[in-house]
CSV table of C-alpha atoms in Angstrom, one decimal:
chain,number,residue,atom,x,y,z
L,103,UNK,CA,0.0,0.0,0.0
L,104,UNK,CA,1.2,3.5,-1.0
L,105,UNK,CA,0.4,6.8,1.2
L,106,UNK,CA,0.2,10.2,-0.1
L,107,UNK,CA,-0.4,12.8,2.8
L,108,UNK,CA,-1.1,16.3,1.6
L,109,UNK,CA,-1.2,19.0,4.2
L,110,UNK,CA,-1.7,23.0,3.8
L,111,UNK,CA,0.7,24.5,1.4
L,112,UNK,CA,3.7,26.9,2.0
L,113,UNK,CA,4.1,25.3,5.6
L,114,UNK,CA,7.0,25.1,6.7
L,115,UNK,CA,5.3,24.9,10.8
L,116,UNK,CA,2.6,24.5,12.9
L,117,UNK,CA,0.7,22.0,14.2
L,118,UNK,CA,-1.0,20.5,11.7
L,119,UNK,CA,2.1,20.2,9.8
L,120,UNK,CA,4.0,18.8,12.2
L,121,UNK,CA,1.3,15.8,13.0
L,122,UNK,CA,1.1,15.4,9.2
L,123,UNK,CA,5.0,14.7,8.9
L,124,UNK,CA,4.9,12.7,12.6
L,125,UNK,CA,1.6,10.6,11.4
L,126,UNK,CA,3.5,9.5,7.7
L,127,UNK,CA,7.0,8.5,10.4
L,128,UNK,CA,4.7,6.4,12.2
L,129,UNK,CA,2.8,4.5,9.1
L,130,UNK,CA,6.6,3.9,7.9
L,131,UNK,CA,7.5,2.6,10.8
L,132,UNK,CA,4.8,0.0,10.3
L,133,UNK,CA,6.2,-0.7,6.6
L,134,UNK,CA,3.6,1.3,4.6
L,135,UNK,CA,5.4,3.4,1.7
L,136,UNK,CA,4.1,7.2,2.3
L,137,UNK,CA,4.9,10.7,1.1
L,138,UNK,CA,4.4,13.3,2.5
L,139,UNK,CA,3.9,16.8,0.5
L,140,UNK,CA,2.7,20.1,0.8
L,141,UNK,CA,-0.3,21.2,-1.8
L,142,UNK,CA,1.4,23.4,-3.4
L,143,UNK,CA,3.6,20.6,-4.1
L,144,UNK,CA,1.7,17.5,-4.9
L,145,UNK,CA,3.2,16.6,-8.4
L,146,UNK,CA,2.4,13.1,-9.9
L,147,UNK,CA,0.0,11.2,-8.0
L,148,UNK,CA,0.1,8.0,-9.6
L,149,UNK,CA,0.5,4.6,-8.3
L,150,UNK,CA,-0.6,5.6,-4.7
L,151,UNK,CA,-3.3,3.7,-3.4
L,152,UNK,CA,-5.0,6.4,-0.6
L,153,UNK,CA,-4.3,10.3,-0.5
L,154,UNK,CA,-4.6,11.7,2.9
L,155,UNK,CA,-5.3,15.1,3.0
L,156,UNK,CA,-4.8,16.9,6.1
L,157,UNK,CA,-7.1,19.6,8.0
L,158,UNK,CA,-9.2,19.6,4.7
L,159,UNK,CA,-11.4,22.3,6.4
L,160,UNK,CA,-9.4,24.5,3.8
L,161,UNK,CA,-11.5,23.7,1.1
L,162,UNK,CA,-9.3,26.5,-1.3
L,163,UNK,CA,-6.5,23.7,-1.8
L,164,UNK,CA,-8.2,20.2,-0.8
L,165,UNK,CA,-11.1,20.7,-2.7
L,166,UNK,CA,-8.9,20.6,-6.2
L,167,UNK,CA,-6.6,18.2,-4.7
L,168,UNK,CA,-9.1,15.5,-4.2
L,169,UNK,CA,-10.4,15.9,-6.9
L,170,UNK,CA,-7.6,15.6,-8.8
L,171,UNK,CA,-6.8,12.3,-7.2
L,172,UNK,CA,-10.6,10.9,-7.6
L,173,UNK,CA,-9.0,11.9,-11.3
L,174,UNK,CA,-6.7,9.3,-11.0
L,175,UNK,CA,-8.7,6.7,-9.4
L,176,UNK,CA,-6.8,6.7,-5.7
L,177,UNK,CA,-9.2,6.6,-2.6
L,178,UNK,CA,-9.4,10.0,-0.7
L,179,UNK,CA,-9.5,9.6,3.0
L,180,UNK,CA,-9.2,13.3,5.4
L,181,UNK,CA,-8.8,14.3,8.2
L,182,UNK,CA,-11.2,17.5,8.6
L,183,UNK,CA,-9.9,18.8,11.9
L,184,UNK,CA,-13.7,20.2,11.8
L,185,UNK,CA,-15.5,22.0,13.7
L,186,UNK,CA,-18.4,25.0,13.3
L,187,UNK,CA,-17.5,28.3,13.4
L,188,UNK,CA,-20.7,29.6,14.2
L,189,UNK,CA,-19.6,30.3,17.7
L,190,UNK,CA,-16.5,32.6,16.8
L,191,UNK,CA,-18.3,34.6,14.3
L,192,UNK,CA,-21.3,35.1,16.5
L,193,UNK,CA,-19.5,36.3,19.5
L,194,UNK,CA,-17.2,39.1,17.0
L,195,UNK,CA,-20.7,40.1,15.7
L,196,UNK,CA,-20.6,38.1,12.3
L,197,UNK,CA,-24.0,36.8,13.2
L,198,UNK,CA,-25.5,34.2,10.6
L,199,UNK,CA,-22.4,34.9,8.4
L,200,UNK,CA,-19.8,33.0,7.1
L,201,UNK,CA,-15.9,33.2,7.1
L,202,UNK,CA,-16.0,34.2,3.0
L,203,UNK,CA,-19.6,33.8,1.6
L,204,UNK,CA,-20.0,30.1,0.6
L,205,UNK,CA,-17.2,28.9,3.1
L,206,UNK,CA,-18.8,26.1,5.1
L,207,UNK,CA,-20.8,24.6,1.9
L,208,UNK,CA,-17.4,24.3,0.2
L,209,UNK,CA,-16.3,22.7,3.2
L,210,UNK,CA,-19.4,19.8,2.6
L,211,UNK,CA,-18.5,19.6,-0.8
L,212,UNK,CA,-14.6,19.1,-0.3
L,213,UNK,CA,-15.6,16.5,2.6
L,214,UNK,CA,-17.9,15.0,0.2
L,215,UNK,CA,-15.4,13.8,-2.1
L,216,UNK,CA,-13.7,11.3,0.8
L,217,UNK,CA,-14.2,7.9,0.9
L,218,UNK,CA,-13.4,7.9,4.5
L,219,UNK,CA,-13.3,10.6,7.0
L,220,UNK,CA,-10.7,10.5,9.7
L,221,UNK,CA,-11.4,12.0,12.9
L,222,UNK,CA,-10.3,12.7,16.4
L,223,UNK,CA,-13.7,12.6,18.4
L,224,UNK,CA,-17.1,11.4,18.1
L,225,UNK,CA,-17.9,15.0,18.9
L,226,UNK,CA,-15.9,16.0,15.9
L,227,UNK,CA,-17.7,13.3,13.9
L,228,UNK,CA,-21.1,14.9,14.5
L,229,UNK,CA,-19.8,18.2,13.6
L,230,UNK,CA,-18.7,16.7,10.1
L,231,UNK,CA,-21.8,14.7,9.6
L,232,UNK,CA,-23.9,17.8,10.5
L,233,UNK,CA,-22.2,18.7,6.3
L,234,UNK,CA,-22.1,15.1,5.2
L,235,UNK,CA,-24.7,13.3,6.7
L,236,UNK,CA,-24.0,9.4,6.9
L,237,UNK,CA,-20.5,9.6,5.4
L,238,UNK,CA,-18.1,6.8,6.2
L,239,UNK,CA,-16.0,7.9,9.7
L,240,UNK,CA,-12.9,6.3,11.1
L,241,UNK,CA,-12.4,7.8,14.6
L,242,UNK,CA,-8.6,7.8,14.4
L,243,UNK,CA,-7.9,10.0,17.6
L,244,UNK,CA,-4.6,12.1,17.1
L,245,UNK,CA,-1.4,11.3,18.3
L,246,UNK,CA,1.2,13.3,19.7
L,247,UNK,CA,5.5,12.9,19.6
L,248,UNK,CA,6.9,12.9,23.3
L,249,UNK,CA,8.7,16.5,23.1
L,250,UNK,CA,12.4,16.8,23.4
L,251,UNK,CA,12.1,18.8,27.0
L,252,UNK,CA,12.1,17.5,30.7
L,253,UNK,CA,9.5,17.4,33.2
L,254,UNK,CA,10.5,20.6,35.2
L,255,UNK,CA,9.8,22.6,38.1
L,256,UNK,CA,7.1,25.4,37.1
L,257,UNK,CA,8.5,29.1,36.4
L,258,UNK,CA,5.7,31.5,37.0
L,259,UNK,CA,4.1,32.3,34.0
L,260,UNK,CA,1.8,30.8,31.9
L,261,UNK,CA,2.4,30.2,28.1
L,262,UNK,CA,-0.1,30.2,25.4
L,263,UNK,CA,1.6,28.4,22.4
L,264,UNK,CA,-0.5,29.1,19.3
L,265,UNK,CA,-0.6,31.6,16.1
L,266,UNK,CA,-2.1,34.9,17.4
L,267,UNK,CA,-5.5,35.1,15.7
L,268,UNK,CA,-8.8,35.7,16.8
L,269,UNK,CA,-9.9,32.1,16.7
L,270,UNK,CA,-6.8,31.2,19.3
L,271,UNK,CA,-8.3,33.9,21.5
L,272,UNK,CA,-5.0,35.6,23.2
L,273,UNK,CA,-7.2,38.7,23.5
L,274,UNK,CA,-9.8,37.1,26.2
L,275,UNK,CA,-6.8,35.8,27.6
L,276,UNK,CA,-4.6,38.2,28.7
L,277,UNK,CA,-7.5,39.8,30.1
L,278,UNK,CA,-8.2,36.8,32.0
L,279,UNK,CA,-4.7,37.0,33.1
L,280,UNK,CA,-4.5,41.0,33.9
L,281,UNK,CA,-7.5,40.4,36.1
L,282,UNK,CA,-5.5,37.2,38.2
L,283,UNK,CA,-1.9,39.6,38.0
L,284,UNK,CA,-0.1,36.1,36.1
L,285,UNK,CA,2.7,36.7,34.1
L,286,UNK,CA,1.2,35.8,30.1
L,287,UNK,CA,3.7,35.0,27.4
L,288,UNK,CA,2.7,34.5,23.7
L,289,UNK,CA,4.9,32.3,21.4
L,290,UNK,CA,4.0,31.8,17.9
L,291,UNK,CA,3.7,33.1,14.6
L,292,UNK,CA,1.0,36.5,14.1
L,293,UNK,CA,-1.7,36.3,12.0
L,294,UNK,CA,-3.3,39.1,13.4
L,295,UNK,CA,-1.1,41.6,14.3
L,296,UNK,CA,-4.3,43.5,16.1
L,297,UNK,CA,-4.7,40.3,18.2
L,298,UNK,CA,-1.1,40.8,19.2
L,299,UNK,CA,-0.9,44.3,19.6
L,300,UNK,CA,-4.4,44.3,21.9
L,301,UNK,CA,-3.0,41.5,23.9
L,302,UNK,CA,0.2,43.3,24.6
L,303,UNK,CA,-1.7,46.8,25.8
L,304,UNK,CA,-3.1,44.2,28.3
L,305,UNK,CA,-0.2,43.6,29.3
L,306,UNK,CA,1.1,39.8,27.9
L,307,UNK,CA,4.3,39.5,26.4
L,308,UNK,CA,4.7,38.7,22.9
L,309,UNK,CA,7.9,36.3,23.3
L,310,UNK,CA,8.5,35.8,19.0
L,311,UNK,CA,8.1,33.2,17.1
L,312,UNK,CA,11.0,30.0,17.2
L,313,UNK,CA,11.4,26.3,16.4
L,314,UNK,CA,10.0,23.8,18.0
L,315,UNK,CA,12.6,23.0,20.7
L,316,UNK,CA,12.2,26.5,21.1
L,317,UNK,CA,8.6,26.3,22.0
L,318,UNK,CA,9.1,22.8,23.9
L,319,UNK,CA,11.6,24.6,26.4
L,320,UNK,CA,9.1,27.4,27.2
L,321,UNK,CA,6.4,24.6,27.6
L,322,UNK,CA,8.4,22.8,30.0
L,323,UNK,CA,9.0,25.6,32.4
L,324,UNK,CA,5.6,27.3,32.0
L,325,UNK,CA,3.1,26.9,35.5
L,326,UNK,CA,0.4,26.9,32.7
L,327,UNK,CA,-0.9,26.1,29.1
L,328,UNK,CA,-3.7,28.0,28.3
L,329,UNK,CA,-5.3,28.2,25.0
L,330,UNK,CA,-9.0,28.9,25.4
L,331,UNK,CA,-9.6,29.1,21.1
L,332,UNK,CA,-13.0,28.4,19.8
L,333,UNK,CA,-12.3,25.0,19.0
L,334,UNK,CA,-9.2,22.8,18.8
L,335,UNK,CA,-9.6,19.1,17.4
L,336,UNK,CA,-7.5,18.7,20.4
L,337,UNK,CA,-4.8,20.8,19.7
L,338,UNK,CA,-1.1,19.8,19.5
L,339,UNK,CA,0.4,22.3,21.8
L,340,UNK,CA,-2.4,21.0,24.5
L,341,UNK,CA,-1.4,16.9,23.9
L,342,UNK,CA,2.4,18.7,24.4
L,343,UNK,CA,1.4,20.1,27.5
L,344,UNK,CA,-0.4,17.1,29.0
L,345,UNK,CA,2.9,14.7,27.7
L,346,UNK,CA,4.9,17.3,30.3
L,347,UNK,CA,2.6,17.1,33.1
L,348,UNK,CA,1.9,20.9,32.6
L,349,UNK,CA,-1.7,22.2,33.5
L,350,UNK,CA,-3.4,23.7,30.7
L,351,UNK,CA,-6.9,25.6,30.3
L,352,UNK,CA,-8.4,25.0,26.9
L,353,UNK,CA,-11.8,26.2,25.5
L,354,UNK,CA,-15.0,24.2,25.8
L,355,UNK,CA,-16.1,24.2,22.4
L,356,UNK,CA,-14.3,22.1,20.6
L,357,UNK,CA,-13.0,18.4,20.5
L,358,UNK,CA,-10.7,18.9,24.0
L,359,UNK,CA,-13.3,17.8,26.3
L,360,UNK,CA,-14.0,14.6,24.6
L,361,UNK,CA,-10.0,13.7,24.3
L,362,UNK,CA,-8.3,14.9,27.3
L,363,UNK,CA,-11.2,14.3,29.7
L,364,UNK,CA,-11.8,15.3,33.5
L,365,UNK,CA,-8.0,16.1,33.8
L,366,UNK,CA,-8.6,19.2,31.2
L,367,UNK,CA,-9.6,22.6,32.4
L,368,UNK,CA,-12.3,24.0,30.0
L,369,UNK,CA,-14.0,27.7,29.7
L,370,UNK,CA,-16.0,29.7,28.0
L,371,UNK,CA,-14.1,31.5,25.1
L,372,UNK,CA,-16.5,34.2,25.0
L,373,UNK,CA,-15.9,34.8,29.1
L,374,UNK,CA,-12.8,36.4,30.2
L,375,UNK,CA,-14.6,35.8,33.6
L,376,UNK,CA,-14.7,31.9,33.0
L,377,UNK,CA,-11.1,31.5,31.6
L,378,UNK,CA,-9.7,33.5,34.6
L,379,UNK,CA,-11.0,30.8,36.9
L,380,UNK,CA,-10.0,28.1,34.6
L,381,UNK,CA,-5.8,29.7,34.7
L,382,UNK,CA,-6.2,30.2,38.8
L,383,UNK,CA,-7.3,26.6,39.1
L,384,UNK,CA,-4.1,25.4,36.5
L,385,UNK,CA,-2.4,27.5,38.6
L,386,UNK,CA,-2.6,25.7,41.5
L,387,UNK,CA,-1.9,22.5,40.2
L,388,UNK,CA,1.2,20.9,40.5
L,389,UNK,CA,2.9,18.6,37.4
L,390,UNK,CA,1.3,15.8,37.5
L,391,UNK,CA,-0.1,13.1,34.3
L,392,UNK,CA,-3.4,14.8,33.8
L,393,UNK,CA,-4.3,12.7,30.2
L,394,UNK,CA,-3.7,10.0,28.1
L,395,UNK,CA,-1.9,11.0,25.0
L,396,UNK,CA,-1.5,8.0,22.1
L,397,UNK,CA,1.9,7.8,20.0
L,398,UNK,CA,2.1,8.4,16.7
L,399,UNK,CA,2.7,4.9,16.1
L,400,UNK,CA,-0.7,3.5,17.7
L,401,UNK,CA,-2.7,5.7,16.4
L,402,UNK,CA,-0.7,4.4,13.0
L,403,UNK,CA,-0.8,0.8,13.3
L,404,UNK,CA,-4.8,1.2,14.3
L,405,UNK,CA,-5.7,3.5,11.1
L,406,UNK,CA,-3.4,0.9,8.7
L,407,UNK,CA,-5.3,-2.2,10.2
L,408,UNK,CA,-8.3,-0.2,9.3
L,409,UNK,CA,-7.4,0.8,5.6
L,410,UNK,CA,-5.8,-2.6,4.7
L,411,UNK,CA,-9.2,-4.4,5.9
L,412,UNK,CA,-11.1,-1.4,4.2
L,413,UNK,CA,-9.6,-1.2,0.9
């Protein structure tokens, strides 16, 4: 069997990427031939016998590329990483509206085109059949890779390691955290430079953007993860966080609840009230295993076992 994996193009980081790259070490691991390519990059797609695209909630590149591929006659299974944005929208006063106008129906129609659909949750599966009622769903989980850092003693700050963008909600954050008096760093890449620039006048720190051991040392020494977004389907900076015993505070939305369970600390995005509760309790906490987080290589060896059988 032969593996294409496709994931957003031009990325060179971020979390999907990174689990896209991770997820095609593990099926080799288990002797499956994969690639793994960026969509601005897919080239020929013959002889492979499933494409994988990943996060194909971006239906501006996996929309063609599946179809391409149904071209071809290879199998098209994705991972959505899926949920509504109703939510966000509503609570920035987009009421009723989409992202661009059309958004979530090209969404259905590029999840449409799968044979299978891949997904972390049962939550997240009703989000996706909510588009494509009664498609075929896998629930794959995600898994994480253990992070080059050690289990440390906390520093006191707390860390929110994410792009700044409305969705990852660093603005109801550092309010949250202005309110408690807790030191709030920010690592990651802008995508909003008012997000950044409104989360700095209340007063959180803006610590640049780095690699990934970069981000995994900061992690390790942080008292808290908090990323209270609008949804995460769970998140890989969380899964990082709960692999180094670090407390974090994600949003309730999303597929978080379902996959980290009672040892997660949910809130209201739309609350800086709620979230400020949720960082006092992390804060509190000491290190301790709060989760279950699969490798790469289980959640591997479960989703080949299910394609081979499948196909």
């Amino acid at each position: 069997m032969r593996y294409l994996i496709v994931h957003r193009p031009g990325a060179m980081m971020g979390g999907d990427v990174i689990a896209a790259n991770d997820y095609g070490a593990a099926l080799r691991v288990h002797g499956a031939e994969v690639d793994v390519r960026p969509a601005d990059a897919v080239g020929d797609m013959s002889g492979f016998d499933w494409l994988h695209i990943w996060s194909a909630n971006a239906p501006q590149w996996s929309h063609p590329v599946a179809l391409a591929a149904k071209r071809h006659g290879i199998k098209v299974a994705m991972t959505p990483n899926w949920w509504s944005r109703k939510k966000r929208l509503d609570y920035y006063g987009y009421l009723e509206r989409d992202i661009v106008p059309g958004y979530t129906n090209s969404v259905a129609q590029t999840l449409n085109l799968a044979d299978l659909l891949l997904v972390c949750t049962m939550s997240e599966a009703v989000e996706c059949w909510k588009l494509v009622p009664y498609r075929r769903i896998f629930l794959f989980q995600h898994g994480c890779t253990m992070p080059d850092a050690q289990i440390q003693e906390p520093e006191d700050y707390v860390l929110c390691l994410a792009r700044l963008e409305q969705h990852k909600n660093q603005v109801n954050l550092a309010m949250a955290c202005k309110h408690l008096g807790y030191r709030l760093l920010l690592f990651g890449s802008v995508a909003d430079e008012s997000v950044r620039q409104q989360a700095v006048a209340l007063g959180a720190e803006y610590a640049g953007v780095g690699d990934h051991d970069q981000a995994m040392d900061l992690l390790g020494r942080a008292r808290v993860h908090a990323l209270p977004s609008f949804s995460e389907t769970p998140g890989m900076s969380n899964m990082e966080a709960a692999l180094l015993h670090v407390p974090a505070v994600m949003g309730n939305i999303g597929a978080e609840p379902e996959f980290f369970g009672y040892g997660g600390i949910y809130a209201d995005p739309t609350d800086w009230r709620h979230i400020a509760a949720g960082v006092d309790i992390a804060w509190k906490r000491g290190r301790l295993e709060w989760a279950y987080v699969p490798t790469w290589e289980i959640v591997a060896m479960r989703a080949l076992e299910y394609l081979e059988a499948w196909t």
